[in-house]
Amino acid sequence: MATRPVDATTHSTPARGGGMDRRGFLSNAVMLLGLSVSYLTAFGFGLRYLFPSKNTAKKRIFIGLTSEMLPGSATAFRAPDGHTINVIHGPTGFRALSNVCPHLGCTVKWDPVGTEFVCPCHDGHFDADGVATAGPPADMGANLPTFEVFIEGDLVFLDLPEVA
Amino acid sequence: MNRWRSQVAEWLKLQFPVSWETFSASLNEPVPNHLKKWWWCIGGIPAYLFIVLVATGLALTFYYVPDPERAYDSVSRITHEVPFGWWIRSLHRWSATLMIISVVLHVFRVYFTGSYRRPRELTWLFGAGTLFVVLGFAFTGYSLVYEQLSYWAATVGANMTSAVPLVGESLARFIRGGEQIGADTLTRFFVFHVGIFPALLTVLLVLHIVQIRLHGITELHFKDETPGESQHFRFFPDHVITELIIGVGLMVVLSAFAVIFPPELGERANPLVTPAHIKPEWYFYFTFRWLKLTSLGIALLCMGVAGVLFVFWPFVDKILGKLSRRDLSIPIGIIAVLTVIVLTVWEAVAY
Amino acid sequence: MSLNAKRIIVALLSFLFLVSLLIVAWVEGLKQRIEQEPEPVVLGVNKDCFDCHQEKSPAITDQWSHSAHAEMGVGCFDCHQAEETDVDAWFHEGQRIATLVTPKDCGRCHPDIATEFQDSHHAAAGQILGSLDNVLGEIVEGVPAANSGCQQCHGSIIAFKTDTTTGETVRDKNGKPIIDDATWPNSGIGRLNLDGSNGSCSACHSRHRFSVEMARRPDNCGKCHLGPDHPQKEIYEESKHGIAFVTADQQGFMHLDEKDWIVGETYSAAPTCATCHMSATSNQPVSHDPGERLSWILRPAVSKYTENSEDKRRAMQDVCSNCHTGDWVRGFYAQYDRAIDLYNEKFAKPSKSIMSALLEDDLRSGTPFDDEIEWTYFFLWHHEGRRARMAAAMMGPDYTQWHGFFEIAERFYMELIPQSRELAEGHPNSEKAIEDVMAMPQHAWISGLDEEESRKIREFYQKRYGQDAGTVKGNE
């Protein structure tokens, strides 16, 4: 049943019809279109799988009582994901600010005397609303990330993105 | 446009200073006419499935955590939470199942057409190796899910190796990563599944394909051939499109299976309680049944002998042919296939 | 097969593949996200408490982990923290805490609820201490009975254990003041706490899960509102309301765990105790004063309308009207008012006047429960009398009739009247009081009736409860 195949060079057949006729071109186009649309869709599903869904779900977390957060004070609060959020009772009300400097990711410190945040890495300064006032963050125009503060009666809550 | 294209071609030829004519000729190997018949194209299916398995497998590793504490939860997360996770997992699972079926069918075809004979003994060897690696893939992959059945299948499988003469204990220790199934076992299975086996399979497939290219495909001749017509046709585009039809057809089948029979997630693995009825996946039914019929030592011995005979079949076949002066391959093959089928069906029917 | 045909087949298969992918996307869209219980949020100091108590009292931390508090990050210290001025404060692992969490503590975050509760009859339940009931528990029965019985519902007066020689509060080696074990453990709803607040929120909102579902279940009220003297739980179970609840609950129609639980919106299959007495309707909010919708006081010997009873009745009728028509509700209240009036006029007031006459004539002592007739009278109003009234209020027919009015009548005619006649013999004041009562048309039947007299009594009832029924109003 099995025989040795003939030398490869001896049986290369010439292309039939010599190049593309119109029907050939059309069928080729339809085929390529079908293939690309279907496989790209499958690929798209794959990308959807790989890209984590943007978490829009917020989780409301109890921080404390307004009566216990004196004006001018900053309350450090460790979020469930581990990073610190400062809740400021500033002149414009309650503000919740990330302690991660938008410049290169160092952690900022609250200076209660100057009522501002200072980043030790490149001497960035932010006011109590988290607006960059000096240093590289101010040059970049990048402020401290803020979180939504929700006050119900005497209770202060933070709306944090849910940790998966 | 054409000038631009030829310039790019020129540049590429400069970058890769090889004989491009030889290269493209060896790629565009003419294909014997019998491959116009669908049945003879099964060999391409594993190659296509391999690509699907690598793609979906890579995607799965983005979320899978090979840790006994978290493995099950991560599979659950893939199945229930990650967008299209169930689909990816389902594609992977069904590709694997079809892979086993198609490799086995391919082996049947090659065996019964005698295509393994001189000068293609080594091609058979690589192919046989491929079959074992595919089964290894299936075994380790199933265990990674870490549900009750898969956990205990892994336990039984790993412990079985200890009955192998001489090296058994060491082999079992190596597979388990210790005296008992433990945290290291899962890591080992994971490494085999995503590192060692893929590398092995790649090498084997490349060797297998290189051999096919070098030898050409065994030509089969049928009675309905028109004399005088060319006995070959072009690889590209003719055969490539045939393979495309198979490939896209497979995607339809896989997608349909993914929706209709999505892989489920059983109970979380509990190392303290073996479930009442444990069974391996169907492709190991015949070994499982064989194990029940004989003692562990004899069963392993038989399977070992059968395995060696299978791998070295081209040589065994030759020796048998010389001794008996007859072609015994067909009756032996039929007996072997029937044995496997009977054992598999037996196990499937028995609860 | 021609190359063109093959290409078309590829295109067709691609199309099929695309269709299968669209089905995949559709299935993906249908995919039910498994609702996982949120992870407990343990932050700051609470983490220290949590980590240690997870070892020492794992059930407490586990209960809390499944609470709404845990979901929002309200942890151990948020409730157990104490002020420097709190008498029961002590230092525990560096934090000033108090063991007992009182309505004052809960009120830090839930001020409105705490105020409603403080104004309720529930919060005043501890003030029976010193009343007739308390004489029964503490003296007639004995203090341990009162401790383990009465006070577990009504609440105790929390007190520290004091050193008998120095009079100082006893503290353990950590400085923790020891609470007198005659007064605590106690989660009575009217508990008098050391910080001056009354009551205990955990009487209904059991720690440490504070499950709102549990609070809304009839079983929750059934810790106290049951038994021979006020079988509200049993009456409810006998009523159509309670019967409907069992099935509705099994079939998952009650949605008891919803944050906002509004009859007619969130659920409508059946009411629980909370539905009628506390929970929100689309017209009124939830109230933690269950007395706000009660038009009658059914507790004392003679029932009276409550203050602003018209408003309170309207509030209750607002609840009723979610399931019943106006005619139905008015008709029910007419029946209810007539039953209370019958009890008051035929049995309660007459018995009371006889008991007063016997006291005036010194035929019984001022000491409660030392004369047989005092027990008889107590049974009549405190047990059977309340059963009949409460059952009429909550539509429990058997408790209205056989456990109620039947037993009242038996107690009245077969015990109270014979016993009082025996005592009153030769005492004109008391004899007159008894005979005045028995001369009332509704009691005339007992002296034997001819046709004419029977007709007259029926006419009396007809006149009192017939056409004019339902217009009985106001305090006497």
Coordinates of N, CA, C and O in Angstrom, one line a residue, chain C residues 376-445:
Chain C
T376 N -58.3 34.9 91.7 CA -59.4 34.7 90.7 C -59.5 35.9 89.8 O -59.6 35.8 88.6
Y377 N -59.5 37.1 90.4 CA -59.6 38.3 89.7 C -58.4 38.5 88.7 O -58.5 38.9 87.6
F378 N -57.2 38.1 89.2 CA -56.0 38.3 88.4 C -56.1 37.4 87.1 O -55.8 37.8 86.0
F379 N -56.5 36.2 87.4 CA -56.7 35.3 86.2 C -57.7 35.9 85.2 O -57.5 35.9 84.0
L380 N -58.8 36.5 85.8 CA -59.9 37.0 85.0 C -59.4 38.1 84.0 O -59.7 38.1 82.8
W381 N -58.7 39.1 84.5 CA -58.3 40.2 83.6 C -56.9 40.0 83.0 O -56.7 40.3 81.8
H382 N -56.0 39.4 83.8 CA -54.6 39.3 83.4 C -54.4 38.2 82.4 O -53.5 38.2 81.5
H383 N -55.1 37.1 82.6 CA -55.0 36.0 81.7 C -56.1 35.9 80.6 O -55.9 36.3 79.5
E384 N -57.3 35.4 81.1 CA -58.4 35.2 80.1 C -58.8 36.5 79.5 O -59.0 36.6 78.3
G385 N -58.8 37.6 80.3 CA -59.3 38.9 79.8 C -58.4 39.4 78.7 O -58.9 39.9 77.6
R386 N -57.1 39.3 78.9 CA -56.2 39.8 77.8 C -56.2 38.8 76.6 O -56.2 39.3 75.5
R387 N -56.4 37.6 76.9 CA -56.4 36.6 75.7 C -57.6 37.0 74.8 O -57.4 37.1 73.6
A388 N -58.8 37.2 75.4 CA -60.0 37.5 74.6 C -59.8 38.8 73.9 O -60.0 38.9 72.7
R389 N -59.2 39.8 74.5 CA -59.1 41.1 73.9 C -58.0 41.1 72.8 O -58.2 41.6 71.7
M390 N -56.9 40.5 73.1 CA -55.8 40.5 72.1 C -56.2 39.7 70.9 O -55.9 40.0 69.8
A391 N -56.9 38.6 71.2 CA -57.4 37.7 70.1 C -58.4 38.4 69.2 O -58.4 38.3 68.0
A392 N -59.3 39.2 69.8 CA -60.2 40.0 69.1 C -59.5 41.0 68.2 O -59.8 41.3 67.1
A393 N -58.4 41.6 68.8 CA -57.6 42.6 68.1 C -56.9 42.0 66.9 O -56.7 42.6 65.9
M394 N -56.4 40.7 67.0 CA -55.6 40.1 65.9 C -56.3 39.0 65.2 O -55.6 38.1 64.6
M395 N -57.6 38.9 65.4 CA -58.4 37.9 64.6 C -58.0 36.5 64.8 O -57.8 35.7 63.9
G396 N -57.9 36.1 66.1 CA -57.7 34.7 66.5 C -59.0 34.2 67.1 O -59.2 34.4 68.3
P397 N -59.9 33.6 66.3 CA -61.2 33.2 66.8 C -61.2 32.3 68.0 O -62.0 32.5 69.0
D398 N -60.3 31.3 68.0 CA -60.3 30.4 69.2 C -59.9 31.0 70.4 O -60.4 30.8 71.5
Y399 N -58.9 31.9 70.3 CA -58.4 32.6 71.5 C -59.4 33.6 71.9 O -59.5 33.9 73.1
T400 N -60.2 34.2 71.0 CA -61.3 35.1 71.5 C -62.4 34.3 72.2 O -62.8 34.8 73.3
Q401 N -62.7 33.2 71.7 CA -63.9 32.5 72.3 C -63.4 31.5 73.4 O -63.5 31.8 74.6
W402 N -62.8 30.3 73.0 CA -62.6 29.3 74.1 C -61.5 29.6 75.1 O -61.7 29.4 76.2
H403 N -60.4 30.2 74.6 CA -59.4 30.6 75.5 C -59.7 31.9 76.1 O -59.0 32.4 77.0
G404 N -60.7 32.6 75.6 CA -61.0 34.0 76.0 C -62.3 34.1 76.8 O -62.4 33.8 78.0
F405 N -63.3 34.6 76.0 CA -64.6 34.9 76.7 C -65.2 33.7 77.4 O -65.8 33.9 78.5
F406 N -65.1 32.5 76.9 CA -65.6 31.4 77.6 C -65.0 31.3 79.0 O -65.7 31.1 80.0
E407 N -63.7 31.4 79.1 CA -63.0 31.3 80.4 C -63.3 32.5 81.3 O -63.3 32.3 82.5
I408 N -63.4 33.6 80.7 CA -63.8 34.8 81.5 C -65.2 34.6 82.1 O -65.3 34.8 83.3
A409 N -66.1 34.1 81.3 CA -67.5 33.9 81.9 C -67.4 32.8 83.0 O -68.0 33.0 84.1
E410 N -66.7 31.8 82.7 CA -66.6 30.7 83.7 C -66.0 31.3 85.0 O -66.5 31.0 86.1
R411 N -64.9 32.0 84.8 CA -64.2 32.6 86.0 C -65.1 33.6 86.7 O -65.1 33.6 88.0
F412 N -65.9 34.3 86.0 CA -66.7 35.4 86.6 C -67.9 34.7 87.3 O -68.1 34.9 88.5
Y413 N -68.7 33.9 86.6 CA -69.9 33.4 87.2 C -69.6 32.2 88.2 O -70.4 32.1 89.2
M414 N -68.6 31.4 87.9 CA -68.4 30.2 88.8 C -67.4 30.4 89.9 O -67.3 29.6 90.8
E415 N -66.6 31.5 89.8 CA -65.6 31.7 90.8 C -65.7 33.1 91.5 O -65.9 33.2 92.7
L416 N -65.6 34.1 90.7 CA -65.5 35.4 91.3 C -66.8 35.8 92.0 O -66.8 36.2 93.2
I417 N -68.0 35.6 91.4 CA -69.2 35.9 92.0 C -69.5 35.0 93.3 O -69.7 35.6 94.4
P418 N -69.4 33.7 93.2 CA -69.6 32.9 94.4 C -68.6 33.2 95.5 O -69.0 33.4 96.7
Q419 N -67.3 33.4 95.1 CA -66.3 33.8 96.2 C -66.6 35.1 96.8 O -66.5 35.3 98.1
S420 N -67.0 36.1 96.0 CA -67.3 37.4 96.6 C -68.6 37.4 97.4 O -68.6 38.0 98.5
R421 N -69.6 36.6 97.0 CA -70.8 36.5 97.8 C -70.5 35.9 99.2 O -71.0 36.4 100.2
E422 N -69.6 34.9 99.2 CA -69.3 34.3 100.4 C -68.6 35.3 101.4 O -68.9 35.3 102.5
L423 N -67.6 36.1 100.8 CA -66.9 37.0 101.6 C -67.9 38.2 102.1 O -67.7 38.7 103.2
A424 N -68.8 38.5 101.2 CA -69.6 39.7 101.4 C -70.8 39.5 102.4 O -71.5 40.4 102.8
E425 N -71.0 38.2 102.7 CA -72.2 37.9 103.6 C -72.2 38.7 104.8 O -71.2 38.8 105.6
G426 N -73.3 39.5 105.0 CA -73.4 40.3 106.2 C -72.7 41.7 106.1 O -72.6 42.5 107.0
H427 N -72.2 42.0 104.9 CA -71.6 43.3 104.6 C -72.4 44.0 103.6 O -72.2 43.8 102.4
P428 N -73.3 44.9 104.0 CA -74.3 45.5 103.0 C -73.6 46.2 101.9 O -74.1 46.1 100.7
N429 N -72.5 46.9 102.1 CA -71.8 47.7 101.0 C -71.4 46.7 99.9 O -71.7 46.9 98.7
S430 N -70.7 45.7 100.3 CA -70.2 44.7 99.3 C -71.4 43.9 98.7 O -71.4 43.7 97.5
E431 N -72.3 43.5 99.5 CA -73.5 42.8 99.0 C -74.2 43.6 97.9 O -74.6 43.1 96.9
K432 N -74.3 44.9 98.2 CA -75.0 45.8 97.2 C -74.2 45.8 95.9 O -74.8 45.8 94.8
A433 N -72.9 46.0 96.1 CA -72.0 46.1 94.9 C -72.2 44.8 94.0 O -72.4 44.9 92.8
I434 N -72.3 43.6 94.7 CA -72.5 42.4 93.9 C -73.8 42.4 93.3 O -74.0 42.1 92.1
E435 N -74.8 42.7 94.1 CA -76.2 42.5 93.5 C -76.5 43.6 92.5 O -77.2 43.3 91.5
D436 N -75.8 44.8 92.6 CA -76.0 45.8 91.5 C -75.5 45.2 90.2 O -76.1 45.4 89.1
V437 N -74.3 44.5 90.3 CA -73.7 43.9 89.1 C -74.7 42.9 88.5 O -75.0 42.9 87.4
M438 N -75.2 42.0 89.4 CA -76.0 40.9 88.9 C -77.3 41.4 88.4 O -78.0 40.6 87.7
A439 N -77.7 42.6 88.8 CA -79.0 43.1 88.3 C -78.9 43.7 86.9 O -79.9 44.1 86.3
M440 N -77.6 43.9 86.5 CA -77.5 44.4 85.1 C -78.1 43.4 84.1 O -78.1 42.2 84.3
P441 N -78.7 44.0 83.1 CA -79.5 43.1 82.2 C -78.6 42.0 81.6 O -79.1 40.9 81.4
Q442 N -77.4 42.3 81.3 CA -76.6 41.3 80.7 C -76.3 40.1 81.6 O -75.8 39.0 81.2
H443 N -76.5 40.3 82.9 CA -76.2 39.2 83.9 C -77.6 38.5 84.3 O -77.6 37.6 85.1
A444 N -78.7 39.1 83.9 CA -80.0 38.7 84.4 C -80.3 37.2 84.0 O -81.0 36.5 84.7
W445 N -79.6 36.7 83.0 CA -79.9 35.3 82.5 C -79.7 34.3 83.6 O -80.4 33.3 83.6

